[in-house]
N, CA, C and O atoms as a DFTB+ gen file, in Angstrom:
324 C
 N C O
     1  1     -71.646     -60.056       0.705
     2  2     -72.329     -60.971      -0.202
     3  2     -71.608     -60.932      -1.544
     4  3     -71.353     -59.862      -2.096
     5  1     -71.289     -62.097      -2.050
     6  2     -70.604     -62.175      -3.332
     7  2     -71.550     -62.759      -4.380
     8  3     -71.837     -63.956      -4.377
     9  1     -72.019     -61.910      -5.258
    10  2     -72.913     -62.361      -6.318
    11  2     -72.234     -63.406      -7.196
    12  3     -72.882     -64.325      -7.695
    13  1     -70.947     -63.260      -7.379
    14  2     -70.204     -64.210      -8.223
    15  2     -70.268     -65.634      -7.646
    16  3     -70.427     -66.597      -8.395
    17  1     -70.146     -65.764      -6.341
    18  2     -70.200     -67.094      -5.708
    19  2     -71.604     -67.679      -5.852
    20  3     -71.755     -68.863      -6.155
    21  1     -72.620     -66.862      -5.639
    22  2     -74.001     -67.328      -5.796
    23  2     -74.220     -67.804      -7.233
    24  3     -74.840     -68.843      -7.460
    25  1     -73.716     -67.053      -8.183
    26  2     -73.845     -67.444      -9.581
    27  2     -73.134     -68.766      -9.857
    28  3     -73.633     -69.593     -10.620
    29  1     -71.988     -68.964      -9.248
    30  2     -71.256     -70.237      -9.420
    31  2     -72.050     -71.403      -8.846
    32  3     -72.110     -72.473      -9.451
    33  1     -72.662     -71.199      -7.676
    34  2     -73.467     -72.263      -7.063
    35  2     -74.659     -72.591      -7.963
    36  3     -74.946     -73.760      -8.221
    37  1     -75.341     -71.566      -8.432
    38  2     -76.498     -71.782      -9.303
    39  2     -76.061     -72.479     -10.592
    40  3     -76.732     -73.397     -11.063
    41  1     -74.956     -72.048     -11.149
    42  2     -74.449     -72.702     -12.353
    43  2     -74.157     -74.163     -12.113
    44  3     -74.450     -75.009     -12.958
    45  1     -73.592     -74.456     -10.990
    46  2     -73.285     -75.851     -10.655
    47  2     -74.553     -76.659     -10.438
    48  3     -74.634     -77.823     -10.831
    49  1     -75.547     -76.032      -9.805
    50  2     -76.821     -76.725      -9.592
    51  2     -77.495     -77.078     -10.909
    52  3     -78.201     -78.083     -10.997
    53  1     -77.286     -76.273     -11.914
    54  2     -77.926     -76.518     -13.205
    55  2     -77.086     -77.438     -14.090
    56  3     -77.644     -78.203     -14.876
    57  1     -75.779     -77.381     -13.982
    58  2     -74.946     -78.144     -14.922
    59  2     -74.309     -79.407     -14.353
    60  3     -73.812     -80.236     -15.115
    61  1     -74.314     -79.572     -13.041
    62  2     -73.640     -80.714     -12.421
    63  2     -74.678     -81.621     -11.759
    64  3     -75.154     -81.347     -10.657
    65  1     -75.014     -82.698     -12.454
    66  2     -76.079     -83.587     -11.994
    67  2     -75.816     -84.162     -10.599
    68  3     -76.708     -84.172      -9.751
    69  1     -74.617     -84.631     -10.370
    70  2     -74.307     -85.229      -9.067
    71  2     -74.437     -84.201      -7.938
    72  3     -74.985     -84.499      -6.876
    73  1     -73.934     -83.003      -8.177
    74  2     -74.058     -81.931      -7.181
    75  2     -75.522     -81.595      -6.947
    76  3     -75.939     -81.401      -5.805
    77  1     -76.310     -81.526      -8.024
    78  2     -77.736     -81.219      -7.915
    79  2     -78.467     -82.277      -7.090
    80  3     -79.306     -81.947      -6.252
    81  1     -78.150     -83.536      -7.328
    82  2     -78.793     -84.618      -6.575
    83  2     -78.392     -84.573      -5.103
    84  3     -79.223     -84.782      -4.220
    85  1     -77.121     -84.301      -4.848
    86  2     -76.640     -84.179      -3.467
    87  2     -77.342     -83.019      -2.767
    88  3     -77.775     -83.149      -1.622
    89  1     -77.453     -81.888      -3.458
    90  2     -78.118     -80.718      -2.898
    91  2     -79.595     -81.009      -2.617
    92  3     -80.121     -80.593      -1.586
    93  1     -80.258     -81.715      -3.520
    94  2     -81.678     -82.043      -3.331
    95  2     -81.886     -82.900      -2.087
    96  3     -82.875     -82.732      -1.373
    97  1     -80.954     -83.817      -1.825
    98  2     -81.066     -84.696      -0.653
    99  2     -80.635     -84.011       0.637
   100  3     -81.292     -84.156       1.668
   101  1     -79.540     -83.270       0.583
   102  2     -78.960     -82.661       1.788
   103  2     -78.487     -81.243       1.476
   104  3     -77.285     -81.006       1.366
   105  1     -79.411     -80.305       1.334
   106  2     -79.007     -78.969       0.886
   107  2     -78.039     -78.248       1.824
   108  3     -77.022     -77.723       1.372
   109  1     -78.340     -78.215       3.114
   110  2     -77.461     -77.488       4.035
   111  2     -76.064     -78.088       4.106
   112  3     -75.085     -77.349       4.001
   113  1     -75.935     -79.409       4.281
   114  2     -74.586     -79.988       4.306
   115  2     -73.830     -79.809       2.986
   116  3     -72.608     -79.656       2.989
   117  1     -74.540     -79.825       1.873
   118  2     -73.889     -79.625       0.584
   119  2     -73.284     -78.226       0.504
   120  3     -72.141     -78.059       0.081
   121  1     -74.053     -77.235       0.911
   122  2     -73.544     -75.861       0.895
   123  2     -72.465     -75.660       1.954
   124  3     -71.512     -74.913       1.736
   125  1     -72.612     -76.326       3.100
   126  2     -71.573     -76.238       4.136
   127  2     -70.249     -76.784       3.602
   128  3     -69.182     -76.264       3.928
   129  1     -70.322     -77.826       2.787
   130  2     -69.114     -78.373       2.167
   131  2     -68.431     -77.362       1.266
   132  3     -67.204     -77.266       1.249
   133  1     -69.225     -76.609       0.519
   134  2     -68.641     -75.569      -0.331
   135  2     -67.978     -74.488       0.518
   136  3     -66.891     -74.009       0.196
   137  1     -68.645     -74.114       1.602
   138  2     -68.093     -73.090       2.493
   139  2     -66.777     -73.571       3.085
   140  3     -65.831     -72.792       3.202
   141  1     -66.706     -74.850       3.460
   142  2     -65.461     -75.416       3.990
   143  2     -64.344     -75.384       2.952
   144  3     -63.166     -75.326       3.304
   145  1     -64.715     -75.421       1.671
   146  2     -63.737     -75.372       0.590
   147  2     -63.345     -73.931       0.246
   148  3     -62.526     -73.701      -0.643
   149  1     -63.932     -72.968       0.955
   150  2     -63.571     -71.579       0.733
   151  2     -64.566     -70.751      -0.066
   152  3     -64.312     -69.578      -0.340
   153  1     -65.687     -71.340      -0.439
   154  2     -66.711     -70.582      -1.145
   155  2     -67.372     -69.664      -0.126
   156  3     -67.903     -70.139       0.878
   157  1     -67.348     -68.387      -0.363
   158  2     -67.864     -67.418       0.600
   159  2     -69.358     -67.176       0.393
   160  3     -69.762     -66.343      -0.419
   161  1     -70.164     -67.917       1.139
   162  2     -71.611     -67.767       1.117
   163  2     -72.062     -67.282       2.491
   164  3     -71.625     -67.801       3.519
   165  1     -72.936     -66.290       2.497
   166  2     -73.478     -65.806       3.765
   167  2     -74.625     -66.705       4.205
   168  3     -75.142     -67.500       3.420
   169  1     -75.013     -66.572       5.452
   170  2     -76.151     -67.340       5.971
   171  2     -77.422     -67.005       5.188
   172  3     -78.254     -67.880       4.947
   173  1     -77.567     -65.755       4.797
   174  2     -78.748     -65.340       4.024
   175  2     -78.751     -66.014       2.653
   176  3     -79.798     -66.459       2.184
   177  1     -77.594     -66.090       2.014
   178  2     -77.497     -66.740       0.701
   179  2     -77.782     -68.229       0.817
   180  3     -78.487     -68.793      -0.019
   181  1     -77.242     -68.865       1.841
   182  2     -77.499     -70.289       2.061
   183  2     -78.992     -70.512       2.258
   184  3     -79.576     -71.405       1.644
   185  1     -79.603     -69.709       3.107
   186  2     -81.042     -69.834       3.368
   187  2     -81.851     -69.650       2.082
   188  3     -82.790     -70.402       1.822
   189  1     -81.488     -68.656       1.288
   190  2     -82.219     -68.396       0.039
   191  2     -82.075     -69.558      -0.936
   192  3     -83.053     -69.950      -1.574
   193  1     -80.880     -70.112      -1.061
   194  2     -80.676     -71.253      -1.955
   195  2     -81.453     -72.478      -1.477
   196  3     -82.053     -73.194      -2.279
   197  1     -81.437     -72.711      -0.174
   198  2     -82.147     -73.865       0.392
   199  2     -83.654     -73.717       0.203
   200  3     -84.349     -74.702      -0.047
   201  1     -84.154     -72.505       0.320
   202  2     -85.600     -72.278       0.222
   203  2     -86.110     -72.203      -1.217
   204  3     -87.319     -72.233      -1.447
   205  1     -85.199     -72.105      -2.185
   206  2     -85.615     -72.086      -3.587
   207  2     -86.132     -73.468      -3.978
   208  3     -85.529     -74.481      -3.623
   209  1     -87.217     -73.509      -4.688
   210  2     -87.811     -74.769      -5.139
   211  2     -86.772     -75.553      -5.948
   212  3     -86.282     -75.066      -6.967
   213  1     -86.442     -76.751      -5.499
   214  2     -85.414     -77.551      -6.155
   215  2     -85.792     -77.940      -7.588
   216  3     -84.924     -78.313      -8.376
   217  1     -87.054     -77.858      -7.921
   218  2     -87.473     -78.148      -9.296
   219  2     -86.875     -77.130     -10.266
   220  3     -86.696     -77.436     -11.444
   221  1     -86.567     -75.937      -9.791
   222  2     -85.954     -74.929     -10.649
   223  2     -84.636     -75.439     -11.219
   224  3     -84.348     -75.254     -12.401
   225  1     -83.833     -76.088     -10.362
   226  2     -82.519     -76.558     -10.797
   227  2     -82.644     -77.686     -11.813
   228  3     -81.960     -77.675     -12.837
   229  1     -83.505     -78.653     -11.543
   230  2     -83.653     -79.775     -12.478
   231  2     -84.339     -79.323     -13.765
   232  3     -84.019     -79.822     -14.844
   233  1     -85.277     -78.384     -13.662
   234  2     -85.931     -77.863     -14.852
   235  2     -84.916     -77.109     -15.725
   236  3     -84.893     -77.268     -16.946
   237  1     -84.092     -76.302     -15.089
   238  2     -83.053     -75.583     -15.825
   239  2     -82.093     -76.546     -16.501
   240  3     -81.669     -76.317     -17.634
   241  1     -81.748     -77.624     -15.806
   242  2     -80.832     -78.622     -16.367
   243  2     -81.429     -79.287     -17.604
   244  3     -80.717     -79.552     -18.573
   245  1     -82.716     -79.553     -17.574
   246  2     -83.377     -80.182     -18.725
   247  2     -83.444     -79.232     -19.922
   248  3     -83.517     -79.681     -21.066
   249  1     -83.419     -77.944     -19.666
   250  2     -83.615     -76.967     -20.732
   251  2     -82.328     -76.532     -21.434
   252  3     -82.384     -75.950     -22.517
   253  1     -81.181     -76.806     -20.835
   254  2     -79.947     -76.387     -21.505
   255  2     -79.380     -77.551     -22.326
   256  3     -79.697     -78.717     -22.090
   257  1     -78.552     -77.205     -23.271
   258  2     -77.938     -78.202     -24.151
   259  2     -77.182     -79.230     -23.311
   260  3     -76.408     -78.851     -22.432
   261  1     -77.389     -80.515     -23.563
   262  2     -76.720     -81.566     -22.791
   263  2     -75.196     -81.472     -22.803
   264  3     -74.535     -81.972     -21.892
   265  1     -74.644     -80.843     -23.817
   266  2     -73.189     -80.712     -23.884
   267  2     -72.657     -79.784     -22.796
   268  3     -71.455     -79.753     -22.532
   269  1     -73.551     -79.034     -22.170
   270  2     -73.150     -78.152     -21.069
   271  2     -73.316     -78.828     -19.721
   272  3     -73.024     -78.232     -18.684
   273  1     -73.783     -80.064     -19.728
   274  2     -74.058     -80.808     -18.509
   275  2     -72.878     -81.668     -18.091
   276  3     -72.126     -82.175     -18.924
   277  1     -72.738     -81.817     -16.813
   278  2     -71.813     -82.802     -16.245
   279  2     -72.696     -83.886     -15.653
   280  3     -73.312     -83.683     -14.606
   281  1     -72.763     -85.023     -16.307
   282  2     -73.647     -86.099     -15.881
   283  2     -73.052     -86.877     -14.726
   284  3     -71.836     -87.019     -14.594
   285  1     -73.941     -87.368     -13.905
   286  2     -73.531     -88.194     -12.775
   287  2     -73.158     -89.578     -13.267
   288  3     -73.792     -90.116     -14.175
   289  1     -72.136     -90.148     -12.670
   290  2     -71.775     -91.521     -12.991
   291  2     -72.482     -92.491     -12.056
   292  3     -72.247     -93.699     -12.099
   293  1     -73.348     -91.950     -11.214
   294  2     -74.073     -92.789     -10.260
   295  2     -75.529     -92.914     -10.680
   296  3     -76.152     -91.956     -11.138
   297  1     -76.044     -94.102     -10.514
   298  2     -77.472     -94.333     -10.696
   299  2     -77.949     -94.985      -9.417
   300  3     -77.570     -96.115      -9.111
   301  1     -78.777     -94.280      -8.669
   302  2     -79.164     -94.770      -7.352
   303  2     -77.971     -94.846      -6.458
   304  3     -77.286     -93.844      -6.255
   305  1     -77.698     -96.012      -5.911
   306  2     -76.564     -96.206      -5.006
   307  2     -75.361     -96.791      -5.727
   308  3     -74.277     -96.864      -5.150
   309  1     -75.530     -97.210      -6.982
   310  2     -74.442     -97.873      -7.683
   311  2     -73.712     -96.905      -8.594
   312  3     -74.302     -95.944      -9.088
   313  1     -72.451     -97.151      -8.812
   314  2     -71.652     -96.365      -9.735
   315  2     -71.555     -97.107     -11.053
   316  3     -71.237     -98.296     -11.077
   317  1     -71.823     -96.419     -12.140
   318  2     -71.727     -97.010     -13.475
   319  2     -70.255     -97.064     -13.854
   320  3     -69.536     -96.079     -13.688
   321  1     -69.802     -98.200     -14.361
   322  2     -68.395     -98.354     -14.746
   323  2     -68.250     -98.443     -16.230
   324  3     -67.135     -98.575     -16.734
């Protein structure tokens, strides 16, 4: 188990709006994508992240300074240009 990887995932869930929205819709495939990219997450870590209330991530995002956020360029199905 790599605590550093878990911390990176949590950080991304809080600071990356597009990733957070993707995770909220499809948590397992989103994490599987990270694993395919070489992020070393165990099945237990994946299960724990999936079972965590997704409101935690959006609440955390609302509470940190917006300058630390990576905003999504998508609104619904459309991309803002």
